[in-house]
Short mmCIF file of C-alpha atoms and ligand atoms in Angstrom, two decimals:
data_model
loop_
_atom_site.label_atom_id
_atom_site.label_comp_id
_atom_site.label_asym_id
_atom_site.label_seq_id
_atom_site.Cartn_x
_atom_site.Cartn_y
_atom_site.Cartn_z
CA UNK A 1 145.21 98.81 110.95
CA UNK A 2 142.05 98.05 109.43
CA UNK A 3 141.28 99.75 105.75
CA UNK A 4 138.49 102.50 106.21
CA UNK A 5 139.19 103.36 109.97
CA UNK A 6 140.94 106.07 111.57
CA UNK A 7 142.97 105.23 114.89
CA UNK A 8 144.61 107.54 117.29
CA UNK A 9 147.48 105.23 117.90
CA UNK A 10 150.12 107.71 119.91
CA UNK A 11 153.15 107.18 122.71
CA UNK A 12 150.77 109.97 124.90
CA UNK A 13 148.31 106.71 125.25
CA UNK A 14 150.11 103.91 124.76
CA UNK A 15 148.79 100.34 124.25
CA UNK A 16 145.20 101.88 124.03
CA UNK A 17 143.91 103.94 120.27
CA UNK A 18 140.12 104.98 119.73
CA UNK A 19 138.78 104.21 116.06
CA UNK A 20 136.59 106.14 113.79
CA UNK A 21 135.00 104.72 111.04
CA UNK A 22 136.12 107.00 108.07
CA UNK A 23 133.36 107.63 105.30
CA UNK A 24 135.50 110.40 103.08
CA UNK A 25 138.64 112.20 103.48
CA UNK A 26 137.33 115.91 103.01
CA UNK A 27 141.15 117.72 103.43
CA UNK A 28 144.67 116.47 104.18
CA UNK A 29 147.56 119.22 104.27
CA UNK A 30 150.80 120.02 106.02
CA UNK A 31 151.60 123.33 107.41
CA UNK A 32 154.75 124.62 108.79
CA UNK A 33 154.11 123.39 111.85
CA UNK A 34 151.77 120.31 111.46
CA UNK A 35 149.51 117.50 109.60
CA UNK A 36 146.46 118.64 109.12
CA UNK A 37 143.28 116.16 108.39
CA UNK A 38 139.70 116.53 108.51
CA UNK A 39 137.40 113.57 107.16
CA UNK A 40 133.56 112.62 107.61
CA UNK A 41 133.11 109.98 110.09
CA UNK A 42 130.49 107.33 110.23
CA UNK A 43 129.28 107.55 113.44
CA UNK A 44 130.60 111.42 114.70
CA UNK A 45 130.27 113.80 111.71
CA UNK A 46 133.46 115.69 110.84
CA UNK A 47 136.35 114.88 112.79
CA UNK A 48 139.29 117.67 112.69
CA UNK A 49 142.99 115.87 113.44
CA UNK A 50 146.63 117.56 113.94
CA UNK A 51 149.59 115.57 113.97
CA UNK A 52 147.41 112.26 114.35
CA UNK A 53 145.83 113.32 117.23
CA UNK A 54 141.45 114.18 116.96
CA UNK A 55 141.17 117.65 118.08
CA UNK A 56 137.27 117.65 117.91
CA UNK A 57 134.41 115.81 116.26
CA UNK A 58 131.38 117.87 115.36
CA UNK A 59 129.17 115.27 117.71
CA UNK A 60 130.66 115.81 120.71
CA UNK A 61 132.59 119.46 120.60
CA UNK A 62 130.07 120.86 122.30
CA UNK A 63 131.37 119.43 125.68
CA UNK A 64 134.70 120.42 125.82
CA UNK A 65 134.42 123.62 123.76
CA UNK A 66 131.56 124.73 126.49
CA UNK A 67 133.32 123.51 129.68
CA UNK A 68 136.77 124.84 128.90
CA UNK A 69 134.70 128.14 128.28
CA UNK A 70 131.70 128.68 130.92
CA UNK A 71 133.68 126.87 133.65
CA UNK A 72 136.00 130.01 134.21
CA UNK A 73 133.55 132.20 132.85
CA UNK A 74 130.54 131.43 135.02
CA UNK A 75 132.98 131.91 137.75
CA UNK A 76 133.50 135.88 137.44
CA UNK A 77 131.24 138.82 137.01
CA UNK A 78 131.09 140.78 133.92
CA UNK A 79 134.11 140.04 132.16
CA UNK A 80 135.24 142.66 129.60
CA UNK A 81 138.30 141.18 128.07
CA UNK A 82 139.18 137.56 127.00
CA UNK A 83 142.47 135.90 125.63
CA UNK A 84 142.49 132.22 124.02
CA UNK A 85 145.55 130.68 123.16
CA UNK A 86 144.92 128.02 120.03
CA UNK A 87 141.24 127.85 119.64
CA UNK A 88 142.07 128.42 116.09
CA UNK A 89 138.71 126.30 115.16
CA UNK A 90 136.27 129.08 116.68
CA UNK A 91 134.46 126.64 118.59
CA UNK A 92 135.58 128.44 122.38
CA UNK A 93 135.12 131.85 120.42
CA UNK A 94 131.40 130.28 119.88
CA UNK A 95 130.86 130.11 123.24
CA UNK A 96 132.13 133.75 124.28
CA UNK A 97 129.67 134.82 121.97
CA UNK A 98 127.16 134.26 124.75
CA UNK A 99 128.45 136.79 127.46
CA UNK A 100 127.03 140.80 125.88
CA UNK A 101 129.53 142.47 128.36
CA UNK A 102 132.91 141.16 126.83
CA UNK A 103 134.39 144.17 124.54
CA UNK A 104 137.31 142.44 123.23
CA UNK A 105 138.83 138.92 122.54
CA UNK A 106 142.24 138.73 121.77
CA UNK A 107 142.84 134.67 119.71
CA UNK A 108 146.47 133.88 119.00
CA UNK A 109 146.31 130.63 117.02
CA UNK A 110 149.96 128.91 115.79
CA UNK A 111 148.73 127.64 113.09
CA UNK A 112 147.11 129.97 110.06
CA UNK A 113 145.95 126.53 108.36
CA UNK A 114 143.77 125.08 111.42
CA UNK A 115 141.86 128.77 110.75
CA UNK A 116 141.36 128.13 107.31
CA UNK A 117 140.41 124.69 107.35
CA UNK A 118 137.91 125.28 110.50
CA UNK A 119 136.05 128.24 108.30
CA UNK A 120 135.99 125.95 105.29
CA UNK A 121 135.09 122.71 106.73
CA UNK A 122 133.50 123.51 110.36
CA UNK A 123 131.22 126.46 109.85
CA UNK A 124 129.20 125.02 113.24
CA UNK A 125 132.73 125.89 114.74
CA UNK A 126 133.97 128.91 112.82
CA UNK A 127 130.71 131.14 113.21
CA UNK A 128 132.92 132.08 116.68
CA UNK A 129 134.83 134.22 113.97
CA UNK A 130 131.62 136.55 113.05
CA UNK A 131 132.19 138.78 115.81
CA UNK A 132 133.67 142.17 116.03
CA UNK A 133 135.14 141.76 119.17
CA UNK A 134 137.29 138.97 117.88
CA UNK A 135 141.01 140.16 117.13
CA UNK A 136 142.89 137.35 115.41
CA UNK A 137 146.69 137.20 115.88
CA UNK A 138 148.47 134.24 113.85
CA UNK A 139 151.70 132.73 116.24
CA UNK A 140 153.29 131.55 119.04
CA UNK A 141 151.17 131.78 122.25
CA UNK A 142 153.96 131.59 124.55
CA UNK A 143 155.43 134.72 123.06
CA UNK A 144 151.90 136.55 122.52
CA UNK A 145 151.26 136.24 126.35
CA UNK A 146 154.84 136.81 127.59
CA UNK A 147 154.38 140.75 125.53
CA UNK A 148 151.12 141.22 126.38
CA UNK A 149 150.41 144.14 128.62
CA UNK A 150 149.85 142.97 133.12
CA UNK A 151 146.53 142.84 134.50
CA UNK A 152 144.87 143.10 131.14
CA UNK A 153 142.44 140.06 130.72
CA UNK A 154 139.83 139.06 133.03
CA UNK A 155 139.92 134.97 131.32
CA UNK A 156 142.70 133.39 129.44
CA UNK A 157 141.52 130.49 128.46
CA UNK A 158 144.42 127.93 126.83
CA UNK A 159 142.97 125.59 124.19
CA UNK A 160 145.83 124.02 122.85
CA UNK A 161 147.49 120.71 121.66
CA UNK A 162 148.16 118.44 124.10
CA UNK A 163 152.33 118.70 125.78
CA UNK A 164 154.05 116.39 122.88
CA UNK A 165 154.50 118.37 120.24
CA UNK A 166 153.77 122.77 119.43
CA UNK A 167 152.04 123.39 123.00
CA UNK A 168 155.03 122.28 125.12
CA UNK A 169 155.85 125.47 126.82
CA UNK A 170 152.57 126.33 127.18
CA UNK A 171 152.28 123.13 130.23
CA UNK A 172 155.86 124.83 131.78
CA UNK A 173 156.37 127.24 134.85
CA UNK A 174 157.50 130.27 132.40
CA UNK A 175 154.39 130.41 130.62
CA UNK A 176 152.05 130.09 133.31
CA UNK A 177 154.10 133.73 135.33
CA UNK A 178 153.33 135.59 131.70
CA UNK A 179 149.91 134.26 132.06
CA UNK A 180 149.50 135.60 135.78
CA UNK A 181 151.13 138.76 135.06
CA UNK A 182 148.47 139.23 132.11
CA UNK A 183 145.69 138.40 134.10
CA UNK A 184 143.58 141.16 136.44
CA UNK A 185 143.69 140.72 139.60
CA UNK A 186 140.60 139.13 139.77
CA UNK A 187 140.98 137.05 136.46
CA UNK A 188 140.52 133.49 136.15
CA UNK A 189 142.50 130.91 133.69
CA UNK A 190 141.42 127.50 132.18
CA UNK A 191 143.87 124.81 130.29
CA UNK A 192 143.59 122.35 128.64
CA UNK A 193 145.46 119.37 131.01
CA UNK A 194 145.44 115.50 130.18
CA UNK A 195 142.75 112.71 131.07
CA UNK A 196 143.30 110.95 135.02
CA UNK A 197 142.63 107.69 133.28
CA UNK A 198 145.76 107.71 130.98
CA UNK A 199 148.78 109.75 132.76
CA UNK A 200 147.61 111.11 136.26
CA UNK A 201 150.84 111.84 136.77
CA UNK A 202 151.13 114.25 133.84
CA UNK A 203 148.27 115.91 135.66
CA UNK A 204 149.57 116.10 138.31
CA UNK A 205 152.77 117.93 136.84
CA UNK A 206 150.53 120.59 135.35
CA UNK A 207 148.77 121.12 138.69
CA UNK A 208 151.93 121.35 140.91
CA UNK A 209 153.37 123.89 138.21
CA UNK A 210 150.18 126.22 137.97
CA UNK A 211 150.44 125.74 142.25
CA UNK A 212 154.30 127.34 142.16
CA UNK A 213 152.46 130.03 139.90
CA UNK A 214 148.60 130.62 141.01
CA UNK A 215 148.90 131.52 144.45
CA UNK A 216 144.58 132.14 144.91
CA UNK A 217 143.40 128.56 143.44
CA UNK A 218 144.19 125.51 141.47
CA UNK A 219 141.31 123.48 140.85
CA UNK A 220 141.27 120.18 138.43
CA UNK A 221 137.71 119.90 136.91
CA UNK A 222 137.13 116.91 134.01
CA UNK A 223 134.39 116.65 131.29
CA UNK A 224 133.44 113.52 128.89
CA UNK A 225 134.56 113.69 125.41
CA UNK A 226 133.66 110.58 123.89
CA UNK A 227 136.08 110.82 121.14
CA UNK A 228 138.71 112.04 123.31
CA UNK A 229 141.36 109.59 124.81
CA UNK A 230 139.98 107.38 127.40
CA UNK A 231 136.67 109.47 126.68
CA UNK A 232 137.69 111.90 129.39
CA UNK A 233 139.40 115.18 129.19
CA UNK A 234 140.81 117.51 132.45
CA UNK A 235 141.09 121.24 133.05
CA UNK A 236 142.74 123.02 135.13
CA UNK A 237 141.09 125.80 136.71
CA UNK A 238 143.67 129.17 138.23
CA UNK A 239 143.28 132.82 139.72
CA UNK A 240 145.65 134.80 141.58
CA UNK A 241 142.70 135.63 144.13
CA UNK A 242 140.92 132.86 146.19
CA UNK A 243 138.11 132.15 143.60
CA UNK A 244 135.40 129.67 145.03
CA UNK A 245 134.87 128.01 141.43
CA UNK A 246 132.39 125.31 142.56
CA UNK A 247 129.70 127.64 143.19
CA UNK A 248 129.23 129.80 139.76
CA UNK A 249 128.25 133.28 139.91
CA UNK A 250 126.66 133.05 136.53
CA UNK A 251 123.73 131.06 135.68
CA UNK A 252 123.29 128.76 133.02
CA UNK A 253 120.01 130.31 132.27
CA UNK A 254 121.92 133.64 131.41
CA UNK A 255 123.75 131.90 128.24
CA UNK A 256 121.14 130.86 125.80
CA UNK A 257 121.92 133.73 123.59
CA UNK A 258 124.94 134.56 121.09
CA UNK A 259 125.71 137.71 119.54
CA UNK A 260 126.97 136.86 116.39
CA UNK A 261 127.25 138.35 112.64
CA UNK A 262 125.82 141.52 114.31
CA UNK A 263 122.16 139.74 115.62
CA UNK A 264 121.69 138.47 118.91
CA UNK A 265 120.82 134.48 118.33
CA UNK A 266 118.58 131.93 120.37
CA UNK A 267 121.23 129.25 121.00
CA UNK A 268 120.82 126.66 123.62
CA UNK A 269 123.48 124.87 124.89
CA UNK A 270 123.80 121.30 124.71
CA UNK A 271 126.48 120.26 127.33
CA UNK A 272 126.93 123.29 129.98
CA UNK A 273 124.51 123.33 133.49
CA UNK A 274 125.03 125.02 136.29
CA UNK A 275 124.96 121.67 138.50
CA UNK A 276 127.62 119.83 135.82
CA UNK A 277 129.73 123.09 136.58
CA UNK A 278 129.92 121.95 140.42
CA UNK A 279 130.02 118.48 139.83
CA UNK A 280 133.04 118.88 136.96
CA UNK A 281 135.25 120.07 140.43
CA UNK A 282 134.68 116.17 142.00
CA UNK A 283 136.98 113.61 141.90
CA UNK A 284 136.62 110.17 141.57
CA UNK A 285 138.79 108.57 144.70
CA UNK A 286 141.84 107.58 142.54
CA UNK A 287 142.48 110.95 141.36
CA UNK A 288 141.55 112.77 144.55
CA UNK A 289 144.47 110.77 146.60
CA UNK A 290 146.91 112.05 143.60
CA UNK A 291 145.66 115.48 142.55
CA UNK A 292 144.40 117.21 146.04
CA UNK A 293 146.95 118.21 148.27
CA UNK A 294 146.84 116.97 151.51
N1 AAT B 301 139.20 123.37 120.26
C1 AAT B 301 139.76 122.18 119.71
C2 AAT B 301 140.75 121.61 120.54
C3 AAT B 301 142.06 121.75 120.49
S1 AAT B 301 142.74 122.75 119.31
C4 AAT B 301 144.33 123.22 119.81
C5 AAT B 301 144.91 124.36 118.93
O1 AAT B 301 146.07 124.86 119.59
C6 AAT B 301 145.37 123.95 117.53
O2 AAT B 301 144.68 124.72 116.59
C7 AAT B 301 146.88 124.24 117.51
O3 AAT B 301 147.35 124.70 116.26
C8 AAT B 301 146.99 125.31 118.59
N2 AAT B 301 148.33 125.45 119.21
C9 AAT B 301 149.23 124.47 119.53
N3 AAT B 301 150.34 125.00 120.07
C10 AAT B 301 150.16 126.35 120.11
C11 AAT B 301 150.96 127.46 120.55
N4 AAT B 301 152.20 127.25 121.05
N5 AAT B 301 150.45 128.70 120.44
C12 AAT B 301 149.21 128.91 119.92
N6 AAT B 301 148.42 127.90 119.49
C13 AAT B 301 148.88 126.64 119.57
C14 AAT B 301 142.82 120.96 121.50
C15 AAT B 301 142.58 119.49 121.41
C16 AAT B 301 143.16 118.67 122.51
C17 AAT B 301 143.36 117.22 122.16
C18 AAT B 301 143.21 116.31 123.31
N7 AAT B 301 143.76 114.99 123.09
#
């Protein structure tokens, strides 16, 4: 390992680790349930990192944060009630700042320290706090949507940890029947899932388990996340009701506002289109003969 750089050397990715030049280590703790590091980059501004694993880089958040959030959101109409599971930097809270009609958002983040160190370190990120519709709950996400009231949320979006390590359960059959039973009848869920480049058949896993469970659609959609591994990052897409998700019922042009702290802000986004929405949904040939079924 070279002196100064940051690798994401893990048994996930084996034989394969993406480097950051480090310029400062700005926080380094330990909570009850993880390692906790944030440091300024060279090349990607402030990188936030659980466990060894980069969870976002202020550079290039803006693609996942906005696809894991306006890909299931530009899907429905008028969506009044939101759950995320982890999230617990703000960033997808950010981005449901840009929809007026949602009255409440429900966050149930593990890990009180990810909170903390996201409104002390990431205020780009944590701004997705400054709204009153926000109700934080600190634990377990698997437990949170298992008690939470059926057909109560019209999006649950799951922005968690990737399967080795907290978020286990929350890639398992179990999980995935609390989430359905949560969700309205004409809700929609997004996950986070794993790259096509490093373990398709991890993806695949997740997709045959949310098909035992989501009985409408299963779509896989992927976006770029340069600091991600293998740069790419998949989602998996769910309703209980056939949901055609490559044609979005919301346009982009709808979502260059945020209501935040109280004032409704000009804020363009910088990854999200309506045409990327569609094209997220295609499959290069090698994961299309693994992922579709035939
Ligand atoms: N938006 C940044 C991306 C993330 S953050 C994932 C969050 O999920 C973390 O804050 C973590 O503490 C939280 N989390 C993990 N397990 C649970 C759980 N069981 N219940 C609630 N929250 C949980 C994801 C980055 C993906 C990395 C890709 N390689």
């Amino acid at each position: 390992i070279m002196a100064g750089w940051f690798s994401e050397i893990n048994r996930m990715w084996p034989g394969e680790a993406l480097s950051l030049q480090v310029d400062k280590i700005v926080f380094q703790g330990k909570s009850e349930f993880q390692d906790v590091l944030v440091f300024e980059s060279r090349s990607h501004g402030r990188v936030l990192v659980l466990d060894g694993v980069i969870q976002l880089s202020e550079r290039d958040e803006c693609s996942y944060q906005e696809m894991i959030t306006h890909l299931p959101l530009c899907s429905i109409s008028n969506p009044t009630k939101v759950l995320v599971v982890g999230g617990g930097d703000g960033g997808v809270l950010r981005e449901l700042a840009r929809y007026p009609s949602i009255e409440r958002i429900d966050l149930c983040e593990l890990d009180k320290m990810v909170i903390d160190v996201a409104k002390e370190y990431f205020p780009g990120l944590a701004c997705g706090f400054d709204n009153p519709v926000v109700t934080l709950h600190i634990g377990d996400g698997v437990s949170f949507v298992r008690n939470a009231p059926p057909e109560t949320y019209d999006a649950i979006l799951i922005d968690s940890t990737d399967p080795d390590g907290p978020a286990k359960e929350l890639f398992e059959v179990p999980f995935y029947q609390a989430v359905a039973r949560a969700l309205r009848p004409r809700g929609v869920m997004c996950a986070l899932s794993e790259s096509p480049w490093l373990n398709i058949q991890t993806v695949k896993n997740h997709l045959d388990v949310c098909r035992q469970v989501f009985k409408g659609s299963v779509r896989f959609a992927w976006t770029t996340v340069p600091t991600y591994p293998s740069g790419v990052i998949g989602l998996v897409l769910c309703s209980k009701e056939a949901i055609d998700f490559e044609k979005p019922v919301v346009s982009d042009k709808a979502l260059g506002t945020m209501q935040l702290g109280g004032a409704s802000l000009k804020h363009p986004l910088k990854y999200y289109n309506s045409a990327l929405h569609a094209s997220a949904l295609c499959l290069p040939e090698f994961a299309k003969n693994v992922l579709t079924v035939k």
